[in-house]
Amino acid sequence: MALEVIETIIEEENKASAAKADAVAKARELVEKAEADGKAALEAMRLEQAAKGKEMLQSAEAEAARRSEEIMKTAQEDSKSLQRPDDLLNKAADYVVERILNG
């Protein structure tokens, strides 16, 4: 009977060791999966932020091009308005010279 009790104790200890080894293996798998999931989530977030950054840069470049075109158009209009008095002055000078020469 004592031998049967010892064998039962040894059998239970072996079962406990196997259960512990199983639990450790499952815990390692969970940790590895959590790390892989975390890395994947981090990479997805990095890619998303890179795409947002690229979109913001393109938007800023488009806005800068629009503003540049606006400024260029305003400068051309200002330039034209500044040339008008010169044209009028030249026309007036030509008129005066013509009047003097032709009497």
Short mmCIF file of C-alpha atoms in Angstrom, two decimals:
data_model
loop_
_atom_site.label_atom_id
_atom_site.label_comp_id
_atom_site.label_asym_id
_atom_site.label_seq_id
_atom_site.Cartn_x
_atom_site.Cartn_y
_atom_site.Cartn_z
CA MET A 1 0.00 0.00 0.00
CA ALA A 2 2.80 2.41 0.78
CA LEU A 3 4.27 1.64 -2.61
CA GLU A 4 0.95 2.47 -4.28
CA VAL A 5 0.79 5.81 -2.45
CA ILE A 6 4.34 6.66 -3.52
CA GLU A 7 3.55 5.73 -7.12
CA THR A 8 0.41 7.89 -7.01
CA ILE A 9 2.41 10.82 -5.61
CA ILE A 10 5.06 10.41 -8.32
CA GLU A 11 2.35 10.18 -10.98
CA GLU A 12 0.68 13.36 -9.70
CA GLU A 13 4.03 15.18 -9.57
CA ASN A 14 4.68 14.16 -13.19
CA LYS A 15 1.23 15.41 -14.18
CA ALA A 16 1.89 18.69 -12.35
CA SER A 17 5.28 19.07 -14.08
CA ALA A 18 3.68 18.40 -17.47
CA ALA A 19 0.90 20.91 -16.74
CA LYS A 20 3.49 23.48 -15.65
CA ALA A 21 5.55 22.92 -18.81
CA ASP A 22 2.36 23.25 -20.86
CA ALA A 23 1.46 26.50 -19.10
CA VAL A 24 4.98 27.90 -19.65
CA ALA A 25 4.82 27.00 -23.36
CA LYS A 26 1.40 28.64 -23.73
CA ALA A 27 2.64 31.73 -21.89
CA ARG A 28 5.63 31.97 -24.25
CA GLU A 29 3.32 31.66 -27.25
CA LEU A 30 1.07 34.41 -25.86
CA VAL A 31 4.06 36.69 -25.28
CA GLU A 32 5.41 36.04 -28.79
CA LYS A 33 1.98 36.70 -30.32
CA ALA A 34 1.57 39.88 -28.29
CA GLU A 35 5.00 41.09 -29.42
CA ALA A 36 4.22 40.28 -33.06
CA ASP A 37 0.83 41.99 -32.82
CA GLY A 38 2.43 45.02 -31.18
CA LYS A 39 5.10 45.26 -33.89
CA ALA A 40 2.45 44.92 -36.61
CA ALA A 41 0.31 47.62 -35.00
CA LEU A 42 3.32 49.89 -34.66
CA GLU A 43 4.28 49.37 -38.32
CA ALA A 44 0.69 50.02 -39.43
CA MET A 45 0.62 53.22 -37.38
CA ARG A 46 3.98 54.29 -38.80
CA LEU A 47 2.75 53.73 -42.35
CA GLU A 48 -0.49 55.59 -41.62
CA GLN A 49 1.40 58.56 -40.17
CA ALA A 50 3.81 58.55 -43.12
CA ALA A 51 0.84 58.64 -45.50
CA LYS A 52 -0.76 61.48 -43.52
CA GLY A 53 2.53 63.37 -43.56
CA LYS A 54 2.83 62.91 -47.31
CA GLU A 55 -0.77 64.07 -47.77
CA MET A 56 -0.14 67.15 -45.62
CA LEU A 57 3.03 67.95 -47.60
CA GLN A 58 1.16 67.62 -50.91
CA SER A 59 -1.61 69.83 -49.59
CA ALA A 60 0.89 72.45 -48.44
CA GLU A 61 2.67 72.34 -51.79
CA ALA A 62 -0.63 72.75 -53.65
CA GLU A 63 -1.56 75.70 -51.43
CA ALA A 64 1.88 77.25 -51.98
CA ALA A 65 1.51 76.84 -55.76
CA ARG A 66 -1.94 78.42 -55.65
CA ARG A 67 -0.69 81.35 -53.57
CA SER A 68 2.36 81.73 -55.82
CA GLU A 69 0.10 81.89 -58.88
CA GLU A 70 -2.11 84.43 -57.12
CA ILE A 71 0.90 86.59 -56.20
CA MET A 72 2.28 86.33 -59.74
CA LYS A 73 -1.06 87.39 -61.21
CA THR A 74 -1.29 90.35 -58.82
CA ALA A 75 2.29 91.35 -59.66
CA GLN A 76 1.54 91.22 -63.38
CA GLU A 77 -1.56 93.35 -62.92
CA ASP A 78 0.42 95.82 -60.82
CA SER A 79 3.11 95.86 -63.47
CA LYS A 80 0.55 96.62 -66.19
CA SER A 81 -0.95 99.43 -64.15
CA LEU A 82 2.52 100.89 -63.63
CA GLN A 83 3.23 100.76 -67.36
CA ARG A 84 0.10 102.71 -68.29
CA PRO A 85 1.38 106.10 -67.10
CA ASP A 86 4.58 105.50 -69.08
CA ASP A 87 2.51 104.76 -72.18
CA LEU A 88 0.39 107.83 -71.61
CA LEU A 89 3.48 109.96 -71.00
CA ASN A 90 5.05 108.68 -74.22
CA LYS A 91 1.85 109.33 -76.15
CA ALA A 92 1.62 112.83 -74.69
CA ALA A 93 5.26 113.52 -75.57
CA ASP A 94 4.69 112.24 -79.10
CA TYR A 95 1.60 114.44 -79.38
CA VAL A 96 3.48 117.51 -78.15
CA VAL A 97 6.38 116.86 -80.52
CA GLU A 98 3.97 116.33 -83.40
CA ARG A 99 2.12 119.56 -82.57
CA ILE A 100 5.37 121.50 -82.39
CA LEU A 101 6.68 120.06 -85.66
CA ASN A 102 3.39 120.34 -87.54
CA GLY A 103 2.40 123.65 -86.11
#
